[in-house]
Structures are given as structure tokens and as C-alpha cells.
Short mmCIF file of C-alpha atoms in Angstrom, two decimals:
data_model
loop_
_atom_site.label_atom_id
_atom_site.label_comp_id
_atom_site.label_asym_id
_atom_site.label_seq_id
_atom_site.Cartn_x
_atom_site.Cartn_y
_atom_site.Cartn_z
CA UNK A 25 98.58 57.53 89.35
CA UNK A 26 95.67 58.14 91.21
CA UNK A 27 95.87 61.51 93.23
CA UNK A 28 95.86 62.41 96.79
CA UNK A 29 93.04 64.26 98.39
CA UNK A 30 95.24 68.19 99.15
CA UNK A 31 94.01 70.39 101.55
CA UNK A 32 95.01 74.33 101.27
CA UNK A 33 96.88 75.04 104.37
CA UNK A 34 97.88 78.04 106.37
CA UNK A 35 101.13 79.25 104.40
CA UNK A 36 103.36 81.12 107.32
CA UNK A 37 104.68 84.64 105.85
CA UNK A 38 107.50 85.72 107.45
CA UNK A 39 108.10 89.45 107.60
CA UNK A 40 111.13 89.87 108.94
CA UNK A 41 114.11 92.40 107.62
CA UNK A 42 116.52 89.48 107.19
CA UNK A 43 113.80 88.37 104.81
CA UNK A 44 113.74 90.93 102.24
CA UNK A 45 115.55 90.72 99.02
CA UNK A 46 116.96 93.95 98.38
CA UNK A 47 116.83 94.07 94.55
CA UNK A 48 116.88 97.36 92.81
CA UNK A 49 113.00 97.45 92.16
CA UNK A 50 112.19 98.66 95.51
CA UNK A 51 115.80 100.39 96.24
CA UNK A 52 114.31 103.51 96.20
CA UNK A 53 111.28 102.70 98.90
CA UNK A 54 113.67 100.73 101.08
CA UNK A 55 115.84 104.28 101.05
CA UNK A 56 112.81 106.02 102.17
CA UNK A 57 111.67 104.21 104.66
CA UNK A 58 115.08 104.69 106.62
CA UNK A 59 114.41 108.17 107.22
CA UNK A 60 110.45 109.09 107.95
CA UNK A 61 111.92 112.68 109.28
CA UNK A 62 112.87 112.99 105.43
CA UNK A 63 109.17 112.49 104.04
CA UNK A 64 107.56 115.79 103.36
CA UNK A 65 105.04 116.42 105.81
CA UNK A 66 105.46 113.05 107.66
CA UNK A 67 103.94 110.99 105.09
CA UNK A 68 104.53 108.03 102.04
CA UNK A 69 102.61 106.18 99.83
CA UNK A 70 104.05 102.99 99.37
CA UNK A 71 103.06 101.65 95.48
CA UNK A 72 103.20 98.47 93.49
CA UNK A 73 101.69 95.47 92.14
CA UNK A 74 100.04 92.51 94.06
CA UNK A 75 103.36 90.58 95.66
CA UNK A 76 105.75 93.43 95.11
CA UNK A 77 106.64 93.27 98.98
CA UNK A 78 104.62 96.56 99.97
CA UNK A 79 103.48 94.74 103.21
CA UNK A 80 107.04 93.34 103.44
CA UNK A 81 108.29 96.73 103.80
CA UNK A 82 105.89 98.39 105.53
CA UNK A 83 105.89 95.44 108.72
CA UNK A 84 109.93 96.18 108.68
CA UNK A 85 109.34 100.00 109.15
CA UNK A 86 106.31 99.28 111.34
CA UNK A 87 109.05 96.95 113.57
CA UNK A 88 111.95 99.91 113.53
CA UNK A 89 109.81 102.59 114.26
CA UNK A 90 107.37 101.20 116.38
CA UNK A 91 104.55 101.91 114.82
CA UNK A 92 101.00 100.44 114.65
CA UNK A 93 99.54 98.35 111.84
CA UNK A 94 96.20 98.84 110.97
CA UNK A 95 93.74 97.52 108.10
CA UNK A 96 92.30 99.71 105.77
CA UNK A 97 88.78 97.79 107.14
CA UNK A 98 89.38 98.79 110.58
CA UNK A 99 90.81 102.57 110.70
CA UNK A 100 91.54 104.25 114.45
CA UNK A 101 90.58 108.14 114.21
CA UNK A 102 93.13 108.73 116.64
CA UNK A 103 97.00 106.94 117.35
CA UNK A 104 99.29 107.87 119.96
CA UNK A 105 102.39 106.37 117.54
CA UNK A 106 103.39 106.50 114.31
CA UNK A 107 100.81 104.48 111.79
CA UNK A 108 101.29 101.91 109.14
CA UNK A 109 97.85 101.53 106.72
CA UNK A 110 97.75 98.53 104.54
CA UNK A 111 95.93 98.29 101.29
CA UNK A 112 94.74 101.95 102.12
CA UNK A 113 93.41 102.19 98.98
CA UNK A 114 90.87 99.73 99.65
CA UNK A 115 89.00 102.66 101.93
CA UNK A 116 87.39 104.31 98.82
CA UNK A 117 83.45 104.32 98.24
CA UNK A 118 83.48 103.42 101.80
CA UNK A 119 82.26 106.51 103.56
CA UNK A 120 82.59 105.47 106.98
CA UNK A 121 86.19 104.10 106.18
CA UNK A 122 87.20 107.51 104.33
CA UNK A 123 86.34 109.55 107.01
CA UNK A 124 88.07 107.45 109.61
CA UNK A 125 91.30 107.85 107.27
CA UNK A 126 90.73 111.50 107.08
CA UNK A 127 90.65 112.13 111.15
CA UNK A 128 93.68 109.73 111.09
CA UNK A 129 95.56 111.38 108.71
CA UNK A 130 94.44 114.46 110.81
CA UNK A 131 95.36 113.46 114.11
CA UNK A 132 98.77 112.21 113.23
CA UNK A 133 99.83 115.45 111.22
CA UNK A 134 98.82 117.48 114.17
CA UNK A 135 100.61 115.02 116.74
CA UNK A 136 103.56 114.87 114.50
CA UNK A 137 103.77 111.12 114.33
CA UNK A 138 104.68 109.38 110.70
CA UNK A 139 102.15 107.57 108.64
CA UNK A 140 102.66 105.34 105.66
CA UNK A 141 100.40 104.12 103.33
CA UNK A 142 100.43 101.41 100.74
CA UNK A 143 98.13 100.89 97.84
CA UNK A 144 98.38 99.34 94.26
CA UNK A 145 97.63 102.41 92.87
CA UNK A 146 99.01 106.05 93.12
CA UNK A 147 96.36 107.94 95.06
CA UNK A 148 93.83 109.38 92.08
CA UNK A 149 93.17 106.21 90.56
CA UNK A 150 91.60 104.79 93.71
CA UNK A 151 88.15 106.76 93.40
CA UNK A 152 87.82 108.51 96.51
CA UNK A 153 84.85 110.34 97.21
CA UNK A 154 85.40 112.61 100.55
CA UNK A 155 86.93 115.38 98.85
CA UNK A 156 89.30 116.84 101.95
CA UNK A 157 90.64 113.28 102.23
CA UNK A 158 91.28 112.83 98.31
CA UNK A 159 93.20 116.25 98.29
CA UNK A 160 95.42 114.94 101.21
CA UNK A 161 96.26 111.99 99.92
CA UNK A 162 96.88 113.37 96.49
CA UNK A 163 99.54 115.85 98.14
CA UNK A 164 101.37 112.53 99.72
CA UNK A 165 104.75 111.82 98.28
CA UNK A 166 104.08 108.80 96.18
CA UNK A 167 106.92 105.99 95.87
CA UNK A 168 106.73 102.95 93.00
CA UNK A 169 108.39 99.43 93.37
CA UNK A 170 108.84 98.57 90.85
CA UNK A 171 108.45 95.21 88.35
CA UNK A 172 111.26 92.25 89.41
CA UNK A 173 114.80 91.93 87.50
CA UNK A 174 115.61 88.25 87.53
CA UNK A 175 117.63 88.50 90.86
CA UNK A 176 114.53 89.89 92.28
CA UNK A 177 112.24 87.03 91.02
CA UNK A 178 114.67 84.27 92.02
CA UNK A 179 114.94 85.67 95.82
CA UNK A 180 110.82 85.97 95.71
CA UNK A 181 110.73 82.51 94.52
CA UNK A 182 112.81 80.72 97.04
CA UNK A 183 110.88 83.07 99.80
CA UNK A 184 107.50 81.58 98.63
CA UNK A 185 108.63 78.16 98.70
CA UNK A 186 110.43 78.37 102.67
CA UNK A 187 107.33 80.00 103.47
CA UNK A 188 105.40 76.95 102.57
CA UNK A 189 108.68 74.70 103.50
CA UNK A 190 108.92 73.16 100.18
CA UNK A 191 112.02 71.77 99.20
CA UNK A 192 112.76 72.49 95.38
CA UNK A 193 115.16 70.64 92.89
CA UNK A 194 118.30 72.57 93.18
CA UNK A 195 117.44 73.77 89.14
CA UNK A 196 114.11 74.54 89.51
CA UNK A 197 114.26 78.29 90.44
CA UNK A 198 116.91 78.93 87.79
CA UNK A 199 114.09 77.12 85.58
CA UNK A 200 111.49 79.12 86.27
CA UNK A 201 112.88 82.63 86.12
CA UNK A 202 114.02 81.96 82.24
CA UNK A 203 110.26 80.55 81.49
CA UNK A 204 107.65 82.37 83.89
CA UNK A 205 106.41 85.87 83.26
CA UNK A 206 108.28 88.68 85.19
CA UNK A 207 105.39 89.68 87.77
CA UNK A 208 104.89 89.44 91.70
CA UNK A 209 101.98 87.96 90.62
CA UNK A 210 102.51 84.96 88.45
CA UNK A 211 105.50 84.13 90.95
CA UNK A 212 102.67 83.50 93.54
CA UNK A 213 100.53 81.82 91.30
CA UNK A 214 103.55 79.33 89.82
CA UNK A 215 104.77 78.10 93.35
CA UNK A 216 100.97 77.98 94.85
CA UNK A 217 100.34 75.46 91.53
CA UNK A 218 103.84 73.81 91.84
CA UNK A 219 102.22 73.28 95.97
CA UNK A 220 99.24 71.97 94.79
CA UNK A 221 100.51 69.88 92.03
CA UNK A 222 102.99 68.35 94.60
CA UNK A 223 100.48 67.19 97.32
CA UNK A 224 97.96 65.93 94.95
CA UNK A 225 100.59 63.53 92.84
CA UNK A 226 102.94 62.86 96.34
CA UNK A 227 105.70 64.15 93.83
CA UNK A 228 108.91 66.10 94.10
CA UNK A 229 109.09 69.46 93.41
CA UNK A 230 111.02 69.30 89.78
CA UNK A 231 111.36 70.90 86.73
CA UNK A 232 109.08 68.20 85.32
CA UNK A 233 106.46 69.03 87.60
CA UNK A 234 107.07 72.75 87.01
CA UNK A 235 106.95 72.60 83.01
CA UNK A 236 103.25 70.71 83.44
CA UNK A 237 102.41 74.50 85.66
CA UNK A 238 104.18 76.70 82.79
CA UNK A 239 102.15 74.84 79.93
CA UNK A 240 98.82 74.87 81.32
CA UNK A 241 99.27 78.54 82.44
CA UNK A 242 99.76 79.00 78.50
CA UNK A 243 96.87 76.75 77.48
#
């Protein structure tokens, strides 16, 4: 069969709470975030691998709380609201963005407003060099997500495929889960193949087409 010309196209996240699976990896975060006057001096660290739903979570807090989401590339010194930093571990060895997260950090302690941090990595692994900022976020209460339970993996699987509106076999998710390996990661990586796989050979998403992205992951 000769194979169509595919084209990698937007793929709409949706962020919504309704959108969430609530499976007990990240039970403990979502019971955090329901109570920011709980976190010890106003501040979390959200934790977890690549796809474990740390921006999930933080855009529903951001929503309940009205708070403001900013990039870890493009830090405010000041806020007049609560504050929601993505990927903040992605500020270190960048002087400029350290010290903005530093006056932040500053300026929201002092103004009593709530800020909440995610990273990959608990706070000394990231290699941050400003040495008030690394003690600061060193004394932030740290919370993990943790690694999916097969409940967890099936609702992340259907979730990737509505947000690229693919219509799977009615089998294939309870496929996958017994055959894929249990990370945020390779869940992303299976349906973005299955995607590909599917425009390029104008095929059906099936468990055929699905066992051909399992064996060449293994290959």
C-alpha cells in the first residue's frame, strides 16, 4: 500500500476539571490543591514525570483560584494574584530567570497570595545557582504524582486519543495497557505513533495497527 503524505497537526489539550482522571497516583496533589490556605507558607511544588498531568492540575487550580499562569521563560517580579509557574525548574543556570523567580517568590510571600510550582524534579536536583532562591525553594513543601496504575493509564489513553479526535477499536485501550510500559511517557509516545501510523496507511485505529507500534518500540 503506498502511504499517504501526514502532516503533524496542532493536537487540542483540553484542561478542564471534568477532564482529569482521578486515579490514586496524584490523589494526594489533587487533595492539596483544594486547600492553598493549608500549604505551609503559601507554597507547593507540584512533582512528576513528563505526562503525569502536573500542567493538568495546576490549569484546574489556576481556574478555581484565579490565579495567573506564567512560563518559567517569562517570570513577572511582581503579581497582584495568586501564581501558577510551569516547568519552574527549567529557570536554573538561567540567571536572569532565577532572579526573576526569587523577587516573585518574594513579592507573593509578602502580599500573601499562593504560588505553585511544578517541576520534574524535587527542588535540589534542578541545579540552581542563586543561592537565596535555592534555599527557598528547597524549604517548599514538595508533592510526587506518582507512576499510573492501569485505571490511570487507560483514562490517559482515551484522553490522548479525544484530544487528537481519534476514534479507537473498542479493544484497543484494554490492549495496550496489558502490553505498553506503565509511564506518562510511553502513553504519549504509543498514541502519537498509533496517529501517525493511521494517517500515513489511511487505516483504522486497531489492535493490528497498535501491535506493529508495540514491536518496533521493542526492536
Amino acid at each position: 500500500m503506498t502511504n499517504q503524505l501526514s502532516f503533524e497537526l496542532p493536537v487540542g489539550v483540553s484542561y478542564g476539571a471534568a477532564d482529569f482522571h482521578p486515579g490514586t497516583a496524584s490523589e494526594t496533589a489533587r487533595a492539596m490543591l483544594t486547600a492553598p490556605e493549608r500549604w505551609p507558607n503559601g507554597k507547593l511544588i507540584l512533582i512528576g514525570a513528563t505526562g503525569a498531568g502536573k500542567t493538568h492540575l495546576l490549569q484546574i487550580w489556576a481556574q478555581a483560584q484565579g490565579a495567573a499562569v506564567v512560563d518559567a521563560a517569562n517570570l513577572p517580579h511582581r503579581a497582584s494574584t495568586p501564581v501558577a509557574v510551569d516547568g519552574a525548574d527549567a529557570v536554573a543556570g538561567n540567571a536572569e530567570a532565577e532572579e526573576a523567580l526569587f523577587h516573585l517568590h518574594n513579592n507573593l510571600a509578602a502580599e500573601g497570595h499562593a504560588l505553585l510550582l511544578t517541576a520534574r524534579q524535587a527542588p535540589p536536583l534542578w541545579g540552581l545557582r542563586l543561592p537565596d532562591l535555592k534555599s527557598r525553594m528547597e524549604a517548599t513543601t514538595v508533592v510526587p504524582i506518582g507512576p499510573p496504575d492501569d485505571a490511570t493509564l487507560q483514562a490517559i489513553l482515551i484522553k490522548l486519543m479525544a484530544d487528537r479526535q481519534l476514534i479507537p477499536a473498542p479493544n484497543l485501550v484494554g490492549y495496550l495497557v496489558a502490553r505498553m510500559e506503565r509511564s506518562y511517557a510511553d502513553a504519549a509516545r504509543v498514541i502519537a505513533a498509533l496517529d501517525h501510523l493511521s494517517l500515513s496507511e489511511k487505516r483504522k485505529i486497531t489492535t493490528a495497527l497498535a501491535a506493529r507500534v508495540l514491536d518496533a518500540a521493542a526492536e
